[in-house]
DNA sequence: ACACTAATTAGTTGTTTTGCTAATTAGTGT
DNA sequence: ACACTAATTAGCAAAACAACTAATTAGTGT
């Protein structure tokens, strides 16, 4: 998992807000969508980027997809920034 | 200083590398340029974004511009992410 | 004033990202 | 099998970003 992927994921306000919302606990895509003014498909692409960076995990619950914050990945990324290391360029 | 500006600044690998280089101490634009394969004007724009986010400070020394890492701003930004707050959207 | 060096700003171009609507996949219930 | 709900993927247009070259600004020395 490249630190670039993580920073790319963190670079958009909507995606950071998603993480902030998930901090209080897992939520379905639909519940998350309720907090934004953008279309569901657009939001879905944001979810995909967070997933690609491994910042969130998904689990299906019936017809819903439940998103969880992957706290450890986020914290590791930040620790890396504090020491300002770059695994790759 | 918006957290969005800071994240936008942190989102590019070149800009993160600049911060990493400045971690060992202040450097001139020219010295920094020696560490990259991109043109000076392009790099200059990267510097401007770091400055806009207040992640670095600049000081003129003769004909050179010396860049300093603004450690406290960086650390505050990361602390904010750890708590995942968003000052603005 | 002129030349020289350091660095930035301006203008342009190609690429990447974002966001939309439409279409598709997946699961549940009848 | 069909309808219904949840969410994603596909395809496309608009906006934002990054890179280049050329031109400009700023400082130093002659």
Tab-separated table of C-alpha atoms (C1' of nucleotides) in Angstrom:
chain	number	residue	atom	x	y	z
A	1	UNK	CA	0.000	0.000	0.000
A	2	UNK	CA	1.786	3.107	-1.190
A	3	UNK	CA	1.823	6.268	0.849
A	4	UNK	CA	0.989	8.077	-2.391
A	5	UNK	CA	-2.276	6.204	-2.667
A	6	UNK	CA	-3.109	7.146	0.895
A	7	UNK	CA	-2.358	10.828	0.359
A	8	UNK	CA	-4.234	10.879	-2.901
A	9	UNK	CA	-7.188	9.438	-0.993
A	10	UNK	CA	-6.839	12.043	1.754
A	11	UNK	CA	-6.587	14.919	-0.697
A	12	UNK	CA	-10.307	15.436	-1.280
A	13	UNK	CA	-12.549	17.164	1.286
A	14	UNK	CA	-15.423	14.766	0.705
A	15	UNK	CA	-13.218	11.776	1.385
A	16	UNK	CA	-11.854	13.304	4.566
A	17	UNK	CA	-15.380	14.005	5.697
A	18	UNK	CA	-16.302	10.375	5.040
A	19	UNK	CA	-13.455	9.287	7.302
A	20	UNK	CA	-14.561	11.760	9.952
A	21	UNK	CA	-18.096	10.363	9.819
A	22	UNK	CA	-16.840	6.799	10.066
A	23	UNK	CA	-14.821	7.703	13.099
A	24	UNK	CA	-17.949	7.520	15.248
A	25	UNK	CA	-18.670	4.049	13.916
A	26	UNK	CA	-19.438	1.970	10.818
A	27	UNK	CA	-22.098	3.284	8.442
A	28	UNK	CA	-23.797	2.109	5.277
A	29	UNK	CA	-23.162	3.828	1.959
A	30	UNK	CA	-26.703	5.129	2.053
A	31	UNK	CA	-26.380	6.613	5.535
A	32	UNK	CA	-23.135	8.281	4.510
A	33	UNK	CA	-24.821	9.662	1.397
A	34	UNK	CA	-27.311	11.438	3.624
A	35	UNK	CA	-24.518	13.724	4.798
A	36	UNK	CA	-23.566	14.967	1.333
A	37	UNK	CA	-25.118	16.964	-1.472
A	38	UNK	CA	-23.476	15.014	-4.252
A	39	UNK	CA	-24.923	12.123	-6.216
A	40	UNK	CA	-24.604	8.579	-4.929
A	41	UNK	CA	-22.552	7.377	-7.875
A	42	UNK	CA	-20.063	10.169	-7.312
A	43	UNK	CA	-19.857	9.302	-3.644
A	44	UNK	CA	-19.401	5.693	-4.560
A	45	UNK	CA	-16.275	6.581	-6.508
A	46	UNK	CA	-14.948	8.403	-3.454
A	47	UNK	CA	-15.591	5.277	-1.383
A	48	UNK	CA	-13.651	3.255	-3.932
A	49	UNK	CA	-10.620	5.478	-3.529
A	50	UNK	CA	-10.717	5.188	0.233
A	51	UNK	CA	-11.000	1.432	-0.150
A	52	UNK	CA	-8.103	1.364	-2.610
A	53	UNK	CA	-5.970	3.175	-0.024
A	54	UNK	CA	-7.146	0.650	2.555
A	55	UNK	CA	-8.384	3.505	4.714
A	56	UNK	CA	-11.772	1.840	4.949
A	57	UNK	CA	-13.038	-1.720	4.851
A	58	UNK	CA	-16.397	-2.826	3.487
A	59	UNK	CA	-18.710	-5.546	4.618
A	60	UNK	CA	-22.023	-6.500	3.123
A	61	UNK	CA	-25.052	-6.664	5.386
A	62	UNK	CA	-28.040	-7.769	3.414
A	63	UNK	CA	-28.547	-5.267	0.620
A	64	UNK	CA	-26.402	-2.663	2.322
A	65	UNK	CA	-22.661	-2.152	2.256
A	66	UNK	CA	-21.248	-1.132	5.588
A	67	UNK	CA	-18.088	0.950	5.644
A	68	UNK	CA	-15.625	0.815	8.532
A	69	UNK	CA	-12.755	3.154	9.240
A	70	UNK	CA	-9.418	1.377	9.114
A	71	UNK	CA	-7.892	3.338	11.960
A	72	UNK	CA	-4.498	1.667	11.964
A	73	UNK	CA	-3.786	2.507	8.323
A	74	UNK	CA	-4.721	6.122	8.871
A	75	UNK	CA	-2.558	6.396	11.957
A	76	UNK	CA	0.389	4.746	10.271
A	77	UNK	CA	0.130	7.180	7.373
A	78	UNK	CA	0.188	10.112	9.734
A	79	UNK	CA	3.098	8.709	11.676
A	80	UNK	CA	4.951	8.456	8.374
A	81	UNK	CA	4.252	12.094	7.664
A	82	UNK	CA	5.427	13.152	11.054
A	83	UNK	CA	8.738	11.536	10.286
A	84	UNK	CA	8.277	12.724	6.709
A	85	UNK	CA	9.447	9.552	5.138
A	86	UNK	CA	8.538	8.518	1.653
A	87	UNK	CA	8.437	4.826	0.892
A	88	UNK	CA	8.376	5.516	-2.830
A	89	UNK	CA	8.329	8.643	-4.942
B	1	UNK	CA	-5.306	28.681	7.220
B	2	UNK	CA	-7.692	25.991	6.032
B	3	UNK	CA	-6.985	22.328	6.541
B	4	UNK	CA	-8.020	21.880	2.927
B	5	UNK	CA	-5.140	24.042	1.790
B	6	UNK	CA	-2.765	21.997	3.900
B	7	UNK	CA	-4.002	18.691	2.505
B	8	UNK	CA	-3.939	19.971	-1.023
B	9	UNK	CA	-0.312	20.947	-0.386
B	10	UNK	CA	0.516	17.544	1.065
B	11	UNK	CA	-1.128	15.662	-1.784
B	12	UNK	CA	1.780	15.808	-4.239
B	13	UNK	CA	4.858	13.576	-3.855
B	14	UNK	CA	7.235	16.345	-4.889
B	15	UNK	CA	5.873	18.659	-2.232
B	16	UNK	CA	6.153	15.998	0.443
B	17	UNK	CA	9.727	15.372	-0.623
B	18	UNK	CA	10.455	19.082	-0.319
B	19	UNK	CA	9.197	18.986	3.259
B	20	UNK	CA	11.298	15.921	3.957
B	21	UNK	CA	14.383	17.680	2.615
B	22	UNK	CA	13.699	20.774	4.682
B	23	UNK	CA	13.386	18.629	7.764
B	24	UNK	CA	17.178	18.468	8.013
B	25	UNK	CA	17.372	22.242	7.832
B	26	UNK	CA	16.646	25.339	5.706
B	27	UNK	CA	17.657	25.249	2.043
B	28	UNK	CA	17.620	27.614	-0.894
B	29	UNK	CA	15.285	27.060	-3.847
B	30	UNK	CA	18.299	26.242	-5.958
B	31	UNK	CA	19.660	23.646	-3.564
B	32	UNK	CA	16.246	22.056	-3.360
B	33	UNK	CA	16.039	22.022	-7.150
B	34	UNK	CA	19.192	19.906	-7.224
B	35	UNK	CA	17.195	17.047	-5.728
B	36	UNK	CA	14.567	16.939	-8.465
B	37	UNK	CA	14.382	16.211	-12.170
B	38	UNK	CA	11.697	18.767	-12.902
B	39	UNK	CA	12.158	22.311	-14.164
B	40	UNK	CA	12.770	25.147	-11.736
B	41	UNK	CA	9.595	27.009	-12.668
B	42	UNK	CA	7.533	23.898	-11.974
B	43	UNK	CA	9.252	23.442	-8.652
B	44	UNK	CA	8.643	27.089	-7.894
B	45	UNK	CA	4.933	26.525	-8.205
B	46	UNK	CA	5.207	23.635	-5.766
B	47	UNK	CA	7.001	25.926	-3.328
B	48	UNK	CA	4.207	28.458	-3.694
B	49	UNK	CA	1.627	25.871	-2.667
B	50	UNK	CA	3.621	24.893	0.397
B	51	UNK	CA	3.945	28.554	1.279
B	52	UNK	CA	0.233	29.131	0.765
B	53	UNK	CA	-0.453	26.317	3.226
B	54	UNK	CA	2.027	27.914	5.602
B	55	UNK	CA	3.945	24.658	5.731
B	56	UNK	CA	7.112	26.528	4.836
B	57	UNK	CA	8.402	30.044	5.393
B	58	UNK	CA	10.682	31.936	3.043
B	59	UNK	CA	13.427	34.378	3.780
B	60	UNK	CA	15.598	36.195	1.298
B	61	UNK	CA	19.348	35.945	1.661
B	62	UNK	CA	20.997	38.007	-1.005
B	63	UNK	CA	19.841	36.688	-4.328
B	64	UNK	CA	18.696	33.401	-2.851
B	65	UNK	CA	15.407	32.479	-1.260
B	66	UNK	CA	15.792	30.225	1.727
B	67	UNK	CA	12.954	27.886	2.602
B	68	UNK	CA	12.297	26.739	6.156
B	69	UNK	CA	10.017	23.970	7.318
B	70	UNK	CA	7.202	25.284	9.475
B	71	UNK	CA	7.154	22.317	11.811
B	72	UNK	CA	4.367	23.484	14.072
B	73	UNK	CA	1.888	23.903	11.222
B	74	UNK	CA	2.655	20.446	9.917
B	75	UNK	CA	2.285	18.863	13.324
B	76	UNK	CA	-0.947	20.703	14.031
B	77	UNK	CA	-2.361	19.542	10.706
B	78	UNK	CA	-1.545	15.953	11.517
B	79	UNK	CA	-3.006	16.241	14.976
B	80	UNK	CA	-6.189	17.504	13.338
B	81	UNK	CA	-6.290	14.504	11.072
B	82	UNK	CA	-5.778	12.129	13.917
B	83	UNK	CA	-8.902	13.579	15.454
B	84	UNK	CA	-10.292	13.870	11.924
B	85	UNK	CA	-11.779	17.250	12.364
B	86	UNK	CA	-12.664	19.473	9.476
B	87	UNK	CA	-12.658	23.191	10.093
B	88	UNK	CA	-14.462	23.833	6.829
B	89	UNK	CA	-15.777	21.680	4.011
C	1	DA	C1'	23.424	51.703	-16.549
C	2	DC	C1'	24.658	46.943	-17.686
C	3	DA	C1'	25.551	42.220	-17.142
C	4	DC	C1'	24.912	38.150	-14.360
C	5	DT	C1'	22.657	34.987	-11.272
C	6	DA	C1'	18.497	33.349	-8.608
C	7	DA	C1'	13.982	32.646	-8.686
C	8	DT	C1'	9.312	33.654	-9.822
C	9	DT	C1'	5.172	34.732	-12.703
C	10	DA	C1'	2.647	34.287	-17.271
C	11	DG	C1'	0.806	31.681	-20.823
C	12	DT	C1'	-0.046	27.321	-22.921
C	13	DT	C1'	-0.794	22.334	-23.342
C	14	DG	C1'	-1.657	17.592	-21.932
C	15	DT	C1'	-3.300	14.766	-18.294
C	16	DT	C1'	-5.943	13.639	-14.231
C	17	DT	C1'	-9.850	14.226	-11.354
C	18	DT	C1'	-14.515	15.093	-10.430
C	19	DG	C1'	-19.264	14.858	-11.113
C	20	DC	C1'	-23.225	13.919	-13.774
C	21	DT	C1'	-26.848	10.508	-15.944
C	22	DA	C1'	-27.723	5.921	-17.567
C	23	DA	C1'	-26.987	1.198	-17.101
C	24	DT	C1'	-25.628	-2.793	-14.382
C	25	DT	C1'	-24.960	-5.893	-10.341
C	26	DA	C1'	-26.505	-7.802	-5.945
C	27	DG	C1'	-29.740	-9.064	-2.428
C	28	DT	C1'	-34.632	-9.575	-0.491
C	29	DG	C1'	-39.373	-10.556	-0.700
C	30	DT	C1'	-43.687	-11.949	-3.335
D	1	DA	C1'	-39.530	-15.017	-12.504
D	2	DC	C1'	-40.530	-10.254	-11.143
D	3	DA	C1'	-40.441	-6.138	-8.616
D	4	DC	C1'	-38.018	-3.316	-5.349
D	5	DT	C1'	-34.151	-1.323	-2.916
D	6	DA	C1'	-29.057	-0.507	-2.341
D	7	DA	C1'	-25.083	0.467	-4.420
D	8	DT	C1'	-21.789	0.168	-8.000
D	9	DT	C1'	-19.688	0.511	-12.730
D	10	DA	C1'	-19.593	2.805	-17.462
D	11	DG	C1'	-19.301	6.618	-20.371
D	12	DC	C1'	-18.853	11.329	-21.035
D	13	DA	C1'	-18.232	16.583	-20.210
D	14	DA	C1'	-16.305	20.160	-17.260
D	15	DA	C1'	-12.915	21.611	-14.036
D	16	DA	C1'	-8.532	21.360	-11.759
D	17	DC	C1'	-3.554	20.184	-11.878
D	18	DA	C1'	1.059	19.700	-13.400
D	19	DA	C1'	4.543	20.430	-16.557
D	20	DC	C1'	6.982	23.042	-20.039
D	21	DT	C1'	9.142	27.424	-22.327
D	22	DA	C1'	9.364	32.363	-22.412
D	23	DA	C1'	9.245	36.551	-19.983
D	24	DT	C1'	9.714	39.153	-15.724
D	25	DT	C1'	11.313	40.568	-11.072
D	26	DA	C1'	14.960	41.074	-7.602
D	27	DG	C1'	19.597	41.425	-5.947
D	28	DT	C1'	24.817	41.863	-6.602
D	29	DG	C1'	28.903	43.461	-8.701
D	30	DT	C1'	31.433	46.221	-12.362
